[in-house]
Coordinates of N, CA and C in Angstrom, one line a residue:
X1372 N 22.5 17.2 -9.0 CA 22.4 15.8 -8.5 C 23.7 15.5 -7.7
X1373 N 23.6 15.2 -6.4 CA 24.7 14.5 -5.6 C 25.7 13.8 -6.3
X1374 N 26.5 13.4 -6.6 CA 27.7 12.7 -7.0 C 27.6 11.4 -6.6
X1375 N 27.1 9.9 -6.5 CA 27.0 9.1 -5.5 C 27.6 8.1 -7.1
X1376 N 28.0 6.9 -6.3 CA 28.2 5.8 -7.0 C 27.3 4.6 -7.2
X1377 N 26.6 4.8 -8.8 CA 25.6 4.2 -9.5 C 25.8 3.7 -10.5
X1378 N 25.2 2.7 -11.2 CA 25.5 2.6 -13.1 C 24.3 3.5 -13.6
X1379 N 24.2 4.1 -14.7 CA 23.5 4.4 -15.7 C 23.9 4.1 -16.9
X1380 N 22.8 3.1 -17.7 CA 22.9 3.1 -19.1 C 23.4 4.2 -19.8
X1381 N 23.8 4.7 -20.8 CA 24.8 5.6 -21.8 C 23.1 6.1 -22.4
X1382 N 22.2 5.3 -22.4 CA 20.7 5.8 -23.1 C 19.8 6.2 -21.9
X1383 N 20.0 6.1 -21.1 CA 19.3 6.7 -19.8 C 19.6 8.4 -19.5
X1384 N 17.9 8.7 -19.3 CA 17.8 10.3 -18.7 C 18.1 10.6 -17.5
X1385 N 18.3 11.0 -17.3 CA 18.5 11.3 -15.4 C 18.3 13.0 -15.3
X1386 N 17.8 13.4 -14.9 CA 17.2 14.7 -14.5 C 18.0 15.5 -13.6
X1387 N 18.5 17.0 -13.8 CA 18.6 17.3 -12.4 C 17.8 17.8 -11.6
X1388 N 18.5 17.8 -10.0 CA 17.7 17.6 -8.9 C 17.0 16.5 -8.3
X1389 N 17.4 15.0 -8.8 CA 16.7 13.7 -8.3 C 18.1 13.4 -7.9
X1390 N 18.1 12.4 -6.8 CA 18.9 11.8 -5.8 C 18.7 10.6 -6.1
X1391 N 20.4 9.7 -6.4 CA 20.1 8.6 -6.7 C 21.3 8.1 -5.9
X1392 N 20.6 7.1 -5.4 CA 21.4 6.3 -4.2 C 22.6 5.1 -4.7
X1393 N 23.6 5.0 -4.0 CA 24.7 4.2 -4.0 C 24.2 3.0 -4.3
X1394 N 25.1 2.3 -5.7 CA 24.8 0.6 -6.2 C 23.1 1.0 -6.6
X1395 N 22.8 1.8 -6.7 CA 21.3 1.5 -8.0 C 21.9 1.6 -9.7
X1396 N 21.3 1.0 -10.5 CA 21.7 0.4 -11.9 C 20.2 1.1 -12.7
X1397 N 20.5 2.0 -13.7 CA 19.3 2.3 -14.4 C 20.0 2.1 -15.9
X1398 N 19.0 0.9 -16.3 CA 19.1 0.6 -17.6 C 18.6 1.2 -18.8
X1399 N 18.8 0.5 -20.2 CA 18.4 1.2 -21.3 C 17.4 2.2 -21.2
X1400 N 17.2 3.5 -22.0 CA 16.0 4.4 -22.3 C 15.4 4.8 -20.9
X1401 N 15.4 4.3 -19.9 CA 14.8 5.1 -18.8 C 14.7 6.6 -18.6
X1402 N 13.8 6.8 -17.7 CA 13.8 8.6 -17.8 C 13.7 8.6 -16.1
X1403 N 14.4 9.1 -15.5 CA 14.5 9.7 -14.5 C 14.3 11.4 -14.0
X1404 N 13.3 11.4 -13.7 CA 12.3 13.1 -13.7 C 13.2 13.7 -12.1
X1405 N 12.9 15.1 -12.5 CA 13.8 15.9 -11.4 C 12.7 15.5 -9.8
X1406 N 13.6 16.0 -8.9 CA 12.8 15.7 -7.8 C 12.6 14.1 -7.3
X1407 N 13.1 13.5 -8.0 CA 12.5 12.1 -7.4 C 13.8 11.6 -6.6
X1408 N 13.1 10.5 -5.7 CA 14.5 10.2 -5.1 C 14.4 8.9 -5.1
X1409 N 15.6 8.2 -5.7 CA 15.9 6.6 -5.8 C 16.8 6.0 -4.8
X1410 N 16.3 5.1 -3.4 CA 17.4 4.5 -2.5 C 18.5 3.5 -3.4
X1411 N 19.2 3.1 -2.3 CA 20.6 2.4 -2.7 C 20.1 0.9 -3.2
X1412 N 20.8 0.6 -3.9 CA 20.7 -0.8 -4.2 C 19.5 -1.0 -4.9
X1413 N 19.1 -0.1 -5.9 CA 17.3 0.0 -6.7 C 18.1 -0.7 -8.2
X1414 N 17.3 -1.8 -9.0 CA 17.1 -1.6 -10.0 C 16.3 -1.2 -11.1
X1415 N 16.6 -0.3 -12.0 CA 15.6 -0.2 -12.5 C 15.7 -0.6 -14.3
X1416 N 14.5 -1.1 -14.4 CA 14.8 -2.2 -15.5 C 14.6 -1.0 -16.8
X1417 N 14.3 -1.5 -18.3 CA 14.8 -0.6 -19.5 C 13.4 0.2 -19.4
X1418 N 13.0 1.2 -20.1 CA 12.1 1.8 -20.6 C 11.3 2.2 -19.3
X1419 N 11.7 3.0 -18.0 CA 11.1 2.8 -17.3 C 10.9 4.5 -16.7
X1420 N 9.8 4.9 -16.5 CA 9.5 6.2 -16.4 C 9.8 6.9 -14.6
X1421 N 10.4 7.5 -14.3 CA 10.1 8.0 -13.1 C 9.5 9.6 -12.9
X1422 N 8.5 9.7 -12.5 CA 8.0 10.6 -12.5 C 8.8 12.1 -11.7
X1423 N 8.0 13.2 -12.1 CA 8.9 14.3 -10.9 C 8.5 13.5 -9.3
X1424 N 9.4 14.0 -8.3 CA 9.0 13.7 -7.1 C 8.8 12.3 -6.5
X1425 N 8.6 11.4 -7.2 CA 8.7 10.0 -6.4 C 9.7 9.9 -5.7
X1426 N 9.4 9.1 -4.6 CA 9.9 8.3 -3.8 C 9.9 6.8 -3.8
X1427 N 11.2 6.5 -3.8 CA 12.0 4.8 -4.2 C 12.5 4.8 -3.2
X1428 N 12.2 3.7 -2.4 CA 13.4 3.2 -1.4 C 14.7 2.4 -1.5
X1429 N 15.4 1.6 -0.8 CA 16.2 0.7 -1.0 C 15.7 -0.6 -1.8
X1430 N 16.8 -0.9 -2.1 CA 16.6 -2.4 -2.4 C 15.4 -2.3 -3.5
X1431 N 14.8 -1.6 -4.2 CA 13.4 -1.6 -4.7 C 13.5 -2.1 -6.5
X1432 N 13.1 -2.7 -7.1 CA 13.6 -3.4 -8.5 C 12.3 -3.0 -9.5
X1433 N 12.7 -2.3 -10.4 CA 11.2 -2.1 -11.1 C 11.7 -2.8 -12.3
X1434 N 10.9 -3.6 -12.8 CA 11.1 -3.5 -14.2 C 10.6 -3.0 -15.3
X1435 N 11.2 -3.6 -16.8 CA 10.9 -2.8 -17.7 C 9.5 -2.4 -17.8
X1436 N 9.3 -1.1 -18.9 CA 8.5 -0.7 -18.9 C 7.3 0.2 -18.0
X1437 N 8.0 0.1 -16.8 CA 6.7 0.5 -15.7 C 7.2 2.2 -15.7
X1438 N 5.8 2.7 -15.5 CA 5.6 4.1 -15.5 C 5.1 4.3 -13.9
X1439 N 5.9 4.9 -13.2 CA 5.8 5.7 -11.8 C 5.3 7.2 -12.0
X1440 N 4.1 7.1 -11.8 CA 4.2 8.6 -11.8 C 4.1 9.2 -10.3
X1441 N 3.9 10.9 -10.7 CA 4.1 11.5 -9.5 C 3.1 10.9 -8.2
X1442 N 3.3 11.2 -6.7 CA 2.6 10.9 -5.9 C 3.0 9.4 -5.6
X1443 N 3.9 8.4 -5.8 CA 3.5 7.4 -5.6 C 5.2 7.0 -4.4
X1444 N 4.8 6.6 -3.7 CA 6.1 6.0 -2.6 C 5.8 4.5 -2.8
X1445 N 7.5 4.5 -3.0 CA 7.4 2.6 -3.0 C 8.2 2.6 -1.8
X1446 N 8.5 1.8 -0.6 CA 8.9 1.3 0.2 C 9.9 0.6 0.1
X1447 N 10.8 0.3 1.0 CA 12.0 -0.5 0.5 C 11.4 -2.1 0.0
X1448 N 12.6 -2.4 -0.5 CA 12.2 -3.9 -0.9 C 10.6 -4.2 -1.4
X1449 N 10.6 -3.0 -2.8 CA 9.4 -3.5 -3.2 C 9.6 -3.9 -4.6
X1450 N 8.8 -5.0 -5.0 CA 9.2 -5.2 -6.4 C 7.6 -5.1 -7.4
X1451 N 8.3 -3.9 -8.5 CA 7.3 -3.7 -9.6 C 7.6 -4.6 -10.7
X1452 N 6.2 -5.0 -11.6 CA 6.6 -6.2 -12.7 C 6.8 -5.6 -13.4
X1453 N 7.0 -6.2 -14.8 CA 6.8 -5.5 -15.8 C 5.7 -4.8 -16.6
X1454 N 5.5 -3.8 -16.7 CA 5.0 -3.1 -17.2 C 3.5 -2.7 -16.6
X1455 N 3.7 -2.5 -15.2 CA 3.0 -2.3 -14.6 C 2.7 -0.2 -14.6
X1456 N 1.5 -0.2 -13.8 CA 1.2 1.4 -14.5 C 0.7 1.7 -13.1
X1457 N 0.4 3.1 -12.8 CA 0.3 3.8 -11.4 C -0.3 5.0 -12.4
X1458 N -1.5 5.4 -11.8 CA -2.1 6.6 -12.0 C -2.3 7.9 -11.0
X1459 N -2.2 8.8 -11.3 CA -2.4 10.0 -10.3 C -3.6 10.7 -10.5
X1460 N -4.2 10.8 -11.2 CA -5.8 11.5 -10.9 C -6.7 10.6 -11.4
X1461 N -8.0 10.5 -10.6 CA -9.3 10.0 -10.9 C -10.0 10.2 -12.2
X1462 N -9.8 11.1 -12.7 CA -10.6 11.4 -13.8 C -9.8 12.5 -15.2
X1463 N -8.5 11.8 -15.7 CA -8.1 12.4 -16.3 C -9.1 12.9 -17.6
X1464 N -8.3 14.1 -18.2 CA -8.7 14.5 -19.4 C -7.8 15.5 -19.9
X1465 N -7.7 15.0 -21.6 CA -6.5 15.9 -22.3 C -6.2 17.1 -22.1
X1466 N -7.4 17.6 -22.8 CA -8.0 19.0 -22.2 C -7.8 20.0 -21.4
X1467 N -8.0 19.3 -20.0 CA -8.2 19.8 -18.9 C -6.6 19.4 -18.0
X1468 N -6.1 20.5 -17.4 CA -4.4 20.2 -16.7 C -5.4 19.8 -14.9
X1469 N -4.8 19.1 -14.6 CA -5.4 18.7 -13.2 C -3.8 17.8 -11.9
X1470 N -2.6 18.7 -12.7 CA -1.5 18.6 -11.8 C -1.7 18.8 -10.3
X1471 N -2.9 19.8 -10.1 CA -3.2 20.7 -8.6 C -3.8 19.1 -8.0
X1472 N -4.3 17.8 -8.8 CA -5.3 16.9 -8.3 C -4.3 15.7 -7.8
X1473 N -3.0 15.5 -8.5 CA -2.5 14.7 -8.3 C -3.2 13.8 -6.8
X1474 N -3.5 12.2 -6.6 CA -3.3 12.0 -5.6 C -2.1 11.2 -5.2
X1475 N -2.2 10.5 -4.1 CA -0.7 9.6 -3.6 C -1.3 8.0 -3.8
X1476 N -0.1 7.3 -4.3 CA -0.5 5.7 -4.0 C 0.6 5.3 -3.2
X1477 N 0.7 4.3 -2.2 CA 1.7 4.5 -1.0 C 1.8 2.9 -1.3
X1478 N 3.4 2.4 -1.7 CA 3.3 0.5 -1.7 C 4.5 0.3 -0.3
X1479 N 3.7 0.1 0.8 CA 4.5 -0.6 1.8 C 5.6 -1.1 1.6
X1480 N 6.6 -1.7 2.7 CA 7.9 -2.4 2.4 C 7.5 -3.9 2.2
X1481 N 8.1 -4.4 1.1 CA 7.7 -5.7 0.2 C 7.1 -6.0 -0.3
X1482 N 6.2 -5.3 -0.7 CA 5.1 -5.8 -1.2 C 5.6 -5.7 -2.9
X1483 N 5.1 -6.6 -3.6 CA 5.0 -7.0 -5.1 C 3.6 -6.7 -5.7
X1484 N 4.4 -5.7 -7.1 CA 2.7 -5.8 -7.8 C 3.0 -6.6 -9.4
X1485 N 2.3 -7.4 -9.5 CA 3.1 -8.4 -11.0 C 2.6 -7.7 -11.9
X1486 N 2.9 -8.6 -12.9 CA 2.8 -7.6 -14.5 C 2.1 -7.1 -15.0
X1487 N 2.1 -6.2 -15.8 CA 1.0 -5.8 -16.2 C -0.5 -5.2 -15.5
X1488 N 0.0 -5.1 -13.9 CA -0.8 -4.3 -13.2 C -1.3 -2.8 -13.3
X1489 N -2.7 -2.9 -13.0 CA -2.6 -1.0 -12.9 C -3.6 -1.0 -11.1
X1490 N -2.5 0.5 -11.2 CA -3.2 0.9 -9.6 C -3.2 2.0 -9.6
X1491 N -4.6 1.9 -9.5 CA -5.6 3.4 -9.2 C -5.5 4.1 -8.2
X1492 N -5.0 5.5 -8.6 CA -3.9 6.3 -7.0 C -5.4 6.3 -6.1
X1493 N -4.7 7.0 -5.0 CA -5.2 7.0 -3.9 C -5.5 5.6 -3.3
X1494 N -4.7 4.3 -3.4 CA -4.5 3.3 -2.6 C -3.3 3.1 -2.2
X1495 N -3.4 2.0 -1.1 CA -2.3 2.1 -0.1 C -2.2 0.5 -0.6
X1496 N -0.9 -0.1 -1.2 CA -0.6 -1.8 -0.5 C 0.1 -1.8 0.5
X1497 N -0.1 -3.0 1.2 CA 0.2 -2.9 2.2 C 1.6 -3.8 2.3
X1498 N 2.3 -3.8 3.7 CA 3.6 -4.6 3.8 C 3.7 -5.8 3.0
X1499 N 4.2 -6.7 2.6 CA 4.4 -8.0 1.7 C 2.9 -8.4 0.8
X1500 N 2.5 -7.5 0.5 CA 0.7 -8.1 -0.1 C 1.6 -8.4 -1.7
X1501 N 0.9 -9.1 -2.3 CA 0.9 -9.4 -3.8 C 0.0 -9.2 -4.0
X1502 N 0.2 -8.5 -5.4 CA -1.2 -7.8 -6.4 C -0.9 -8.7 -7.9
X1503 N -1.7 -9.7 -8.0 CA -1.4 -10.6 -9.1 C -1.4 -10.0 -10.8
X1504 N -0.6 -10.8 -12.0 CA -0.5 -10.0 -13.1 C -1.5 -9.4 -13.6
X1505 N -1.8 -8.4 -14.1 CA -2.9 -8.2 -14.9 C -3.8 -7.7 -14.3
X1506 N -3.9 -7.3 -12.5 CA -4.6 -6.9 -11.6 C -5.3 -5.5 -11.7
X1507 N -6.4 -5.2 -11.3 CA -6.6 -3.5 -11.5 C -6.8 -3.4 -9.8
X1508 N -6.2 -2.9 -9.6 CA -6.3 -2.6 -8.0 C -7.4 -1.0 -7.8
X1509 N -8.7 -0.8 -6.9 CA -9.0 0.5 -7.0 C -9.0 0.6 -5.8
X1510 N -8.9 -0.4 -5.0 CA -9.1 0.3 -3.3 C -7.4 -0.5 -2.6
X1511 N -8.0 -0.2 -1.1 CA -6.6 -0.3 -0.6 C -6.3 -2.1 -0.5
X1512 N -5.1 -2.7 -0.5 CA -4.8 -4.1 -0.2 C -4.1 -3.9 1.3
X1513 N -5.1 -5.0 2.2 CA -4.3 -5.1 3.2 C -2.4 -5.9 3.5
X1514 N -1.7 -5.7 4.3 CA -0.8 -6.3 4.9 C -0.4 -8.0 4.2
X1515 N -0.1 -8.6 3.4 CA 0.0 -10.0 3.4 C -0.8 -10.5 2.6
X1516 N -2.1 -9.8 1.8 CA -2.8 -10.0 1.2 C -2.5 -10.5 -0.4
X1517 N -3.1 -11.3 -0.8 CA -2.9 -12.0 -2.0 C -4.5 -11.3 -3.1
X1518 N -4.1 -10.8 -4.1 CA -5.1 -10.1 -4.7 C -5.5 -10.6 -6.4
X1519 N -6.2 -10.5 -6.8 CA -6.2 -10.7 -8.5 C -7.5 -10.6 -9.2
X1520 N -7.6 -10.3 -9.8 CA -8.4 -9.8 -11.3 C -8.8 -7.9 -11.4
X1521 N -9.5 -7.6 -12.4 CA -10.6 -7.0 -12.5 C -11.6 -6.3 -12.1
X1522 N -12.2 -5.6 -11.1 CA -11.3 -5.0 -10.1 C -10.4 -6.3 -9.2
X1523 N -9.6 -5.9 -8.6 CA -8.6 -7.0 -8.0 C -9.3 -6.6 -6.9
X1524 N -9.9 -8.4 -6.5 CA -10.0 -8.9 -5.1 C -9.4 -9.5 -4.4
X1525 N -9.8 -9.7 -2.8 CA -8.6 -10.7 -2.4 C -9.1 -12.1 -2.6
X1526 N -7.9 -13.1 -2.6 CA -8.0 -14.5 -2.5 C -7.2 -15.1 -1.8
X1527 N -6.9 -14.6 -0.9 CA -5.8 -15.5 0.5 C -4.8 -14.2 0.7
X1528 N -3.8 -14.8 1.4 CA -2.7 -14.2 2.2 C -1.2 -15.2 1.8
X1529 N -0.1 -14.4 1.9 CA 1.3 -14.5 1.3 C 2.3 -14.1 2.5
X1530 N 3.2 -14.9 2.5 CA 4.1 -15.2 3.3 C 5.3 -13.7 3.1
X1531 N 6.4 -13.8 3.6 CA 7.1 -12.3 3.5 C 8.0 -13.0 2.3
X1532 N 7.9 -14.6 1.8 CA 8.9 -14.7 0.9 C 7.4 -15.4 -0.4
X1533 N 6.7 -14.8 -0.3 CA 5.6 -14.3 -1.5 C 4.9 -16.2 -1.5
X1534 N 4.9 -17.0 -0.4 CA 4.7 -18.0 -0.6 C 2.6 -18.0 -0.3
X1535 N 2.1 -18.7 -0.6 CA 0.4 -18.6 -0.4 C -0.1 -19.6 1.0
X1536 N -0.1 -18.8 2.3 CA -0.4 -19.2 3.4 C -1.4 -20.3 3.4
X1537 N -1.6 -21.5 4.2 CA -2.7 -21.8 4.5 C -3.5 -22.4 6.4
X1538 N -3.6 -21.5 6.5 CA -4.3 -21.0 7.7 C -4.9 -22.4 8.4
X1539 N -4.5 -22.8 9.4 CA -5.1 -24.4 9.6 C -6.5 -23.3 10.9
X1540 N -7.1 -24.4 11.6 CA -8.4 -24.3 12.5 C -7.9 -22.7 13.5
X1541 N -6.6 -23.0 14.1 CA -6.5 -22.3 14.8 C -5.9 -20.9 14.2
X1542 N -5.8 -20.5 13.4 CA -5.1 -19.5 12.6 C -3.8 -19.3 12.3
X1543 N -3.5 -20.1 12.1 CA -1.5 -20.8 12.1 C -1.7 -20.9 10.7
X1544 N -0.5 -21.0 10.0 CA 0.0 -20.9 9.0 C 1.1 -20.7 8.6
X1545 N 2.4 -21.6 8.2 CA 3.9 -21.5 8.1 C 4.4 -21.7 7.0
X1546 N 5.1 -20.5 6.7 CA 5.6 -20.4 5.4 C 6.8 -21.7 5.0
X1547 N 6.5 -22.2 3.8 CA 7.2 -23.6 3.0 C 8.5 -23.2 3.2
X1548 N 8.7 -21.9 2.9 CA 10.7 -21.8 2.4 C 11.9 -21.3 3.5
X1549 N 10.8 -20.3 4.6 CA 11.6 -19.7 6.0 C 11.1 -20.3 7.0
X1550 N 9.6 -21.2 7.0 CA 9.7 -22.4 8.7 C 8.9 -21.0 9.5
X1551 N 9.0 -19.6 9.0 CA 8.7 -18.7 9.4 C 6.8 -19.0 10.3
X1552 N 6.4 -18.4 11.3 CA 5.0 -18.8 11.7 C 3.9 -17.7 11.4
X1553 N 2.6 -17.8 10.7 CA 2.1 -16.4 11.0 C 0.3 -16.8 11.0
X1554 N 0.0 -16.0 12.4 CA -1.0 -15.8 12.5 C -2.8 -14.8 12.2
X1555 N -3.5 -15.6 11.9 CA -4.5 -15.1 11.4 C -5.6 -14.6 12.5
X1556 N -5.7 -13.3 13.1 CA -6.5 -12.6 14.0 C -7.2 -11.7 13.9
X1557 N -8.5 -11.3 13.5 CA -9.3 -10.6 13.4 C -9.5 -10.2 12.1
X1558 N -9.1 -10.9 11.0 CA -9.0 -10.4 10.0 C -7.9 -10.0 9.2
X1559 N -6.8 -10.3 10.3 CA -5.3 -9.5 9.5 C -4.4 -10.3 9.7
X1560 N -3.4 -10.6 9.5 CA -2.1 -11.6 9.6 C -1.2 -10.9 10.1
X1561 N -0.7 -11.5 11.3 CA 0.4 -11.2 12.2 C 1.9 -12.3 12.2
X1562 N 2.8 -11.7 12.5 CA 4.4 -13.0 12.8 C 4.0 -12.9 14.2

């Protein structure tokens, strides 16, 4: 492992062969798996699993509890809740080793998945979408998208500072906290 300037807990794993970027903090018990690579400025909260080979961007904050496994890219500036879960195969079984199946889950830059989420690999969220707590995500979430339950559907669209759009006649819609403008066209939300 590179030599870079980071905190690690005194109870934290770190693996060799994972890259861990300048100003990331890994807290209590965490396990950091070989191969994976964490950008600068990541926190990562207590009890939190990184699998072999992930990809963590900048800025990216997981907290406790959450299990990354392999296959999954988080994007800069993405924030995992607590104890949120990511799966890599369709159809596990004890039994049966199915490493060869692994698929990819891909979370765009900013996008948030809240607590206690699970997301069923082979989806993509997209740039700033929220995936509400408790959510089971199985297909992809578009761009800006606001999602929740069971399978998780959508229910509106979210601002880049996680605020809940509301789209007037002409497809306008301006976020409460940045004044920011964003429009609704064909189905997808544009600045």
């Amino acid at each position: 492992m590179e030599k870079v300037d980071f905190f690690a807990h005194e109870t934290a794993v770190i693996d060799e062969g994972c890259t861990i970027g300048e100003g990331a903090r890994i807290w209590h018990f965490s396990h950091i798996m070989k191969g994976c690579r964490i950008g600068r400025d990541c926190t990562i909260g207590q009890n939190v699993v990184v699998s072999p080979d992930v990809i963590i961007g900048n800025r990216v904050k997981i907290q406790n509890n959450v299990s990354v496994y392999t296959g999954v890219v988080c994007e800069d500036d993405v924030f995992l809740g607590p104890s949120c879960v990511f799966t890599n195969v369709i159809n596990p079984r004890s039994a049966i080793t199915r490493k060869h199946l692994y698929q990819s889950t891909y979370v765009e830059k900013g996008a948030t998945i809240g607590a206690n989420a699970t997301i069923v690999c082979d989806c993509r969220i997209g740039t700033y979408a929220m995936v509400g707590a408790g959510a089971v995500v199985t297909k992809d979430v578009p761009p800006y998208a606001l999602v929740v339950g069971n399978p998780a559907r959508q229910i509106g669209w979210v601002s880049e500072y996680g605020h809940r759009l509301d789209f007037d006649d002409e497809g306008v819609a301006v976020c409460p906290e940045s004044g920011k403008m964003y429009y609704l066209r064909d189905g997808k939300v544009h600045l």
